[in-house]
C-alpha positions as a Markdown table, in Angstrom:
| # | Residue | x | y | z |
|---|---|---|---|---|
| 1 | Met | 10.0 | -5.7 | 29.6 |
| 2 | Thr | 13.2 | -6.7 | 27.9 |
| 3 | Ser | 14.0 | -10.4 | 28.0 |
| 4 | Asp | 17.5 | -11.8 | 28.5 |
| 5 | Leu | 18.5 | -13.9 | 25.5 |
| 6 | Val | 21.8 | -15.8 | 25.2 |
| 7 | Thr | 22.7 | -14.9 | 21.7 |
| 8 | His | 26.4 | -15.8 | 21.6 |
| 9 | Asp | 28.1 | -19.2 | 21.3 |
| 10 | Leu | 31.0 | -19.1 | 23.6 |
| 11 | Val | 33.9 | -21.6 | 23.7 |
| 12 | Ile | 36.3 | -21.3 | 26.7 |
| 13 | Pro | 39.5 | -23.0 | 25.7 |
| 14 | Asp | 41.6 | -25.2 | 28.0 |
| 15 | Leu | 39.0 | -25.2 | 30.8 |
| 16 | Val | 40.5 | -26.3 | 34.1 |
| 17 | Tyr | 38.7 | -27.5 | 37.2 |
| 18 | Pro | 37.5 | -24.4 | 39.1 |
| 19 | Asp | 38.5 | -25.7 | 42.5 |
| 20 | Leu | 42.1 | -25.9 | 41.4 |
| 21 | Leu | 42.2 | -22.3 | 40.1 |
| 22 | Tyr | 43.1 | -20.7 | 43.5 |
| 23 | Met | 46.3 | -22.7 | 43.5 |
| 24 | Asn | 47.7 | -20.6 | 40.6 |
| 25 | Ser | 49.4 | -17.5 | 42.0 |
| 26 | Gln | 48.7 | -15.6 | 38.7 |
| 27 | Thr | 45.0 | -16.3 | 38.5 |
| 28 | Ala | 42.9 | -13.1 | 38.3 |
| 29 | Tyr | 39.3 | -13.0 | 39.2 |
| 30 | Leu | 36.8 | -10.5 | 37.6 |
| 31 | Gly | 33.3 | -9.7 | 38.7 |
| 32 | Leu | 30.9 | -8.8 | 35.9 |
| 33 | Gly | 27.5 | -7.2 | 36.1 |
| 34 | Ser | 24.8 | -5.7 | 33.9 |
| 35 | Asn | 21.3 | -4.3 | 34.5 |
| 36 | Leu | 20.4 | -2.6 | 31.2 |
| 37 | Gly | 19.0 | -4.1 | 28.0 |
| 38 | Asp | 19.8 | -7.7 | 27.3 |
| 39 | Arg | 21.8 | -8.3 | 30.4 |
| 40 | Ala | 23.0 | -11.9 | 29.6 |
| 41 | Ser | 24.1 | -10.8 | 26.1 |
| 42 | Tyr | 26.1 | -7.9 | 27.6 |
| 43 | Leu | 27.9 | -10.3 | 30.0 |
| 44 | Leu | 28.7 | -12.7 | 27.1 |
| 45 | Gln | 29.9 | -9.9 | 24.9 |
| 46 | Ala | 32.2 | -8.8 | 27.7 |
| 47 | Val | 33.6 | -12.4 | 28.0 |
| 48 | Gln | 34.1 | -12.5 | 24.3 |
| 49 | Gly | 35.9 | -9.1 | 24.5 |
| 50 | Leu | 38.4 | -10.6 | 27.0 |
| 51 | Leu | 38.9 | -13.5 | 24.6 |
| 52 | Asp | 39.4 | -11.2 | 21.7 |
| 53 | His | 42.2 | -9.5 | 23.7 |
| 54 | Arg | 43.8 | -13.0 | 24.0 |
| 55 | Leu | 43.1 | -13.2 | 27.7 |
| 56 | Pro | 43.0 | -16.9 | 28.7 |
| 57 | Val | 39.6 | -17.2 | 30.4 |
| 58 | Arg | 39.7 | -20.4 | 32.4 |
| 59 | Ala | 36.3 | -20.7 | 34.1 |
| 60 | Leu | 32.9 | -19.0 | 34.4 |
| 61 | Ser | 30.6 | -19.0 | 37.4 |
| 62 | Pro | 26.8 | -19.4 | 37.0 |
| 63 | Leu | 24.7 | -16.3 | 36.6 |
| 64 | Tyr | 23.0 | -14.7 | 39.6 |
| 65 | Glu | 20.3 | -12.1 | 39.7 |
| 66 | Thr | 20.8 | -9.4 | 42.4 |
| 67 | Asp | 18.7 | -6.5 | 43.7 |
| 68 | Pro | 20.4 | -3.2 | 43.2 |
| 69 | Val | 22.5 | -1.8 | 46.1 |
| 70 | Gly | 22.9 | 1.9 | 47.0 |
| 71 | Tyr | 20.9 | 3.5 | 44.2 |
| 72 | Leu | 17.7 | 1.5 | 44.3 |
| 73 | Asp | 15.7 | 3.0 | 41.5 |
| 74 | Gln | 17.0 | 0.8 | 38.8 |
| 75 | Pro | 16.5 | -2.7 | 37.4 |
| 76 | Ser | 18.0 | -5.9 | 39.0 |
| 77 | Phe | 21.5 | -7.0 | 38.0 |
| 78 | Leu | 22.9 | -10.1 | 36.5 |
| 79 | Asn | 26.2 | -11.0 | 38.1 |
| 80 | Met | 28.9 | -13.5 | 37.5 |
| 81 | Val | 32.6 | -14.1 | 38.2 |
| 82 | Leu | 35.3 | -15.5 | 35.8 |
| 83 | Ala | 38.8 | -16.6 | 36.3 |
| 84 | Ile | 41.7 | -15.7 | 34.0 |
| 85 | Asp | 45.2 | -17.1 | 33.7 |
| 86 | Gly | 47.2 | -13.9 | 34.4 |
| 87 | Asn | 50.6 | -15.2 | 33.3 |
| 88 | Gly | 52.2 | -12.7 | 31.1 |
| 89 | Trp | 49.8 | -9.9 | 32.2 |
| 90 | Asp | 49.9 | -7.4 | 35.0 |
| 91 | Pro | 46.9 | -5.8 | 36.8 |
| 92 | Trp | 47.2 | -2.4 | 35.2 |
| 93 | Arg | 47.2 | -3.9 | 31.7 |
| 94 | Leu | 44.2 | -6.0 | 32.6 |
| 95 | Leu | 42.4 | -3.0 | 34.1 |
| 96 | Ala | 42.9 | -1.1 | 30.8 |
| 97 | Val | 41.4 | -4.0 | 28.8 |
| 98 | Cys | 38.4 | -4.1 | 31.2 |
| 99 | Gln | 37.8 | -0.3 | 30.8 |
| 100 | Ala | 38.1 | -0.6 | 27.0 |
| 101 | Ile | 35.5 | -3.3 | 27.0 |
| 102 | Glu | 33.2 | -1.3 | 29.2 |
| 103 | Ser | 33.5 | 1.7 | 26.9 |
| 104 | Ser | 32.9 | -0.4 | 23.7 |
| 105 | Leu | 29.6 | -1.8 | 25.3 |
| 106 | Gly | 28.3 | 1.7 | 26.2 |
| 107 | Arg | 29.1 | 1.9 | 29.9 |
| 108 | Arg | 28.3 | 5.4 | 31.3 |
| 109 | Arg | 29.1 | 6.6 | 34.8 |
| 110 | Ser | 26.6 | 9.4 | 35.1 |
| 111 | Ile | 25.1 | 8.1 | 38.4 |
| 112 | Pro | 27.2 | 6.6 | 41.2 |
| 113 | Gln | 26.2 | 2.9 | 41.6 |
| 114 | Gly | 23.6 | 3.6 | 38.9 |
| 115 | Pro | 22.4 | 1.4 | 36.0 |
| 116 | Arg | 25.0 | 0.2 | 33.5 |
| 117 | Thr | 25.2 | -1.9 | 30.4 |
| 118 | Ile | 28.3 | -3.7 | 31.8 |
| 119 | Asp | 30.6 | -3.5 | 34.7 |
| 120 | Leu | 34.0 | -5.4 | 34.9 |
| 121 | Asp | 35.6 | -5.2 | 38.4 |
| 122 | Leu | 39.1 | -6.7 | 39.1 |
| 123 | Leu | 38.6 | -8.6 | 42.3 |
| 124 | Phe | 41.9 | -10.4 | 42.8 |
| 125 | Phe | 45.2 | -10.7 | 40.8 |
| 126 | Gly | 46.9 | -13.6 | 42.6 |
| 127 | Gln | 48.0 | -12.4 | 46.0 |
| 128 | Gln | 48.9 | -8.9 | 44.9 |
| 129 | Val | 48.0 | -6.0 | 47.1 |
| 130 | Ile | 47.9 | -2.7 | 45.3 |
| 131 | Ala | 46.6 | 0.8 | 46.1 |
| 132 | Glu | 47.9 | 3.2 | 43.4 |
| 133 | Ser | 46.8 | 5.9 | 41.0 |
| 134 | Arg | 48.2 | 6.4 | 37.6 |
| 135 | Glu | 47.2 | 9.2 | 35.3 |
| 136 | Gly | 43.9 | 9.6 | 37.2 |
| 137 | Val | 43.1 | 5.9 | 37.2 |
| 138 | Asp | 42.8 | 4.2 | 40.6 |
| 139 | Leu | 43.6 | 0.5 | 41.2 |
| 140 | Val | 42.9 | -1.2 | 44.5 |
| 141 | Leu | 43.6 | -4.9 | 44.9 |
| 142 | Pro | 41.9 | -6.8 | 46.3 |
| 143 | His | 38.7 | -5.1 | 45.5 |
| 144 | Pro | 38.0 | -3.0 | 48.6 |
| 145 | Arg | 34.2 | -4.0 | 48.9 |
| 146 | Leu | 34.1 | -7.6 | 47.8 |
| 147 | Ala | 34.1 | -8.9 | 51.4 |
| 148 | Val | 30.7 | -7.4 | 52.0 |
| 149 | Arg | 29.1 | -8.2 | 48.6 |
| 150 | Pro | 27.3 | -11.5 | 48.5 |
| 151 | Phe | 26.6 | -11.0 | 44.8 |
| 152 | Val | 30.4 | -11.1 | 44.3 |
| 153 | Leu | 31.2 | -13.7 | 47.0 |
| 154 | Ile | 28.6 | -16.3 | 45.9 |
| 155 | Pro | 29.8 | -16.7 | 42.3 |
| 156 | Leu | 33.4 | -16.3 | 43.4 |
| 157 | Cys | 32.9 | -19.1 | 45.9 |
| 158 | Asp | 31.6 | -21.3 | 43.0 |
| 159 | Leu | 35.1 | -21.0 | 41.4 |
| 160 | Ala | 37.6 | -20.6 | 44.3 |
| 161 | Pro | 36.1 | -21.2 | 47.7 |
| 162 | Ala | 39.6 | -21.8 | 49.2 |
| 163 | Phe | 41.3 | -18.7 | 47.7 |
| 164 | Leu | 42.8 | -16.7 | 50.5 |
| 165 | His | 42.2 | -13.0 | 50.8 |
| 166 | Pro | 45.8 | -11.6 | 51.1 |
| 167 | Val | 44.8 | -8.8 | 53.4 |
| 168 | Leu | 41.9 | -10.2 | 55.5 |
| 169 | Gly | 43.5 | -13.7 | 55.8 |
| 170 | Lys | 40.3 | -15.5 | 55.2 |
| 171 | Thr | 39.2 | -17.8 | 52.4 |
| 172 | Val | 36.4 | -16.8 | 50.0 |
| 173 | Ala | 34.1 | -19.4 | 51.7 |
| 174 | Gln | 34.8 | -17.9 | 55.1 |
| 175 | Leu | 34.1 | -14.4 | 53.8 |
| 176 | Leu | 30.8 | -15.6 | 52.4 |
| 177 | Ala | 29.8 | -17.3 | 55.6 |
| 178 | Ala | 30.4 | -14.0 | 57.4 |
| 179 | Val | 27.9 | -12.2 | 55.2 |
| 180 | Ser | 24.7 | -13.5 | 56.7 |
| 181 | Pro | 21.1 | -12.5 | 56.1 |
| 182 | Gln | 21.4 | -10.6 | 59.4 |
| 183 | Thr | 24.0 | -8.3 | 57.9 |
| 184 | Pro | 22.3 | -4.9 | 57.5 |
| 185 | Ser | 20.7 | -4.6 | 54.1 |
| 186 | Pro | 22.2 | -7.5 | 52.2 |
| 187 | Pro | 20.9 | -7.7 | 48.6 |
| 188 | Thr | 18.7 | -10.5 | 47.4 |
| 189 | Val | 20.8 | -12.9 | 45.4 |
| 190 | Arg | 19.4 | -15.8 | 43.4 |
| 191 | Arg | 20.5 | -18.2 | 40.7 |
| 192 | Tyr | 19.3 | -16.8 | 37.4 |
| 193 | Asp | 16.8 | -18.8 | 35.3 |
| 194 | Pro | 16.2 | -17.2 | 31.9 |
| 195 | Gly | 13.0 | -19.3 | 31.6 |
| 196 | Ala | 9.9 | -18.7 | 33.6 |
| 197 | Gly | 11.7 | -17.9 | 36.8 |
| 198 | Gln | 11.5 | -21.4 | 38.1 |
| 199 | Val | 13.8 | -22.6 | 40.8 |
| 200 | Arg | 16.4 | -25.0 | 39.4 |
| 201 | Pro | 16.6 | -28.4 | 41.1 |
| 202 | Gly | 19.2 | -28.4 | 43.9 |
| 203 | Cys | 19.5 | -24.7 | 44.1 |
| 204 | Gln | 18.6 | -22.6 | 47.1 |
| 205 | Glu | 16.7 | -19.5 | 45.9 |
| 206 | Pro | 17.0 | -16.8 | 47.0 |
| 207 | Leu | 20.4 | -17.1 | 48.7 |
| 208 | Phe | 20.1 | -13.8 | 50.4 |
| 209 | His | 17.1 | -11.6 | 51.2 |
| 210 | Gln | 17.0 | -7.8 | 51.3 |
| 211 | Gln | 16.1 | -6.7 | 54.8 |
| 212 | Asn | 13.1 | -4.4 | 55.1 |
């Protein structure tokens, strides 16, 4: 079994209070996931890659461990969400950076919803609504499946609970409340503890249970 070791020292410059992030019309939110190898290290390498591209990362959510969805014969994921100050950027340019980072970290797309070293999904870019294809690359904003994914909504709610979905007209907190354990087949989502799997004080674990 491969253990997850945090092997990178990461400094996020000019960190702002997460609950104020949604007020910035140019804030972009990215969902990150990994379920191969040293998952935590891949997540931190992806964050470092964004910083290396001079993207102003403003806040990181906690890490969450999630059962796989769709293709079930694969390891559990580590998931997180981060916030970026998108001033001076546009969604297509940010998407290109994300895809370059995925490629540099060995991302392969041989199995739909299959295992991956790293996944970077653009969730929101301010209040922009986009559904376009350029040179064979599709971009849909907001992310079309985030409203039914607790492993996205839970860390996103850590950063921006009052952020308003520009299409659905609901806040992130309201979307999360609507994804209940009674929803068909929600994945199990729990706060990640790299130690012995102990529950951290004050945390509810698991937050969602897979229905059998």
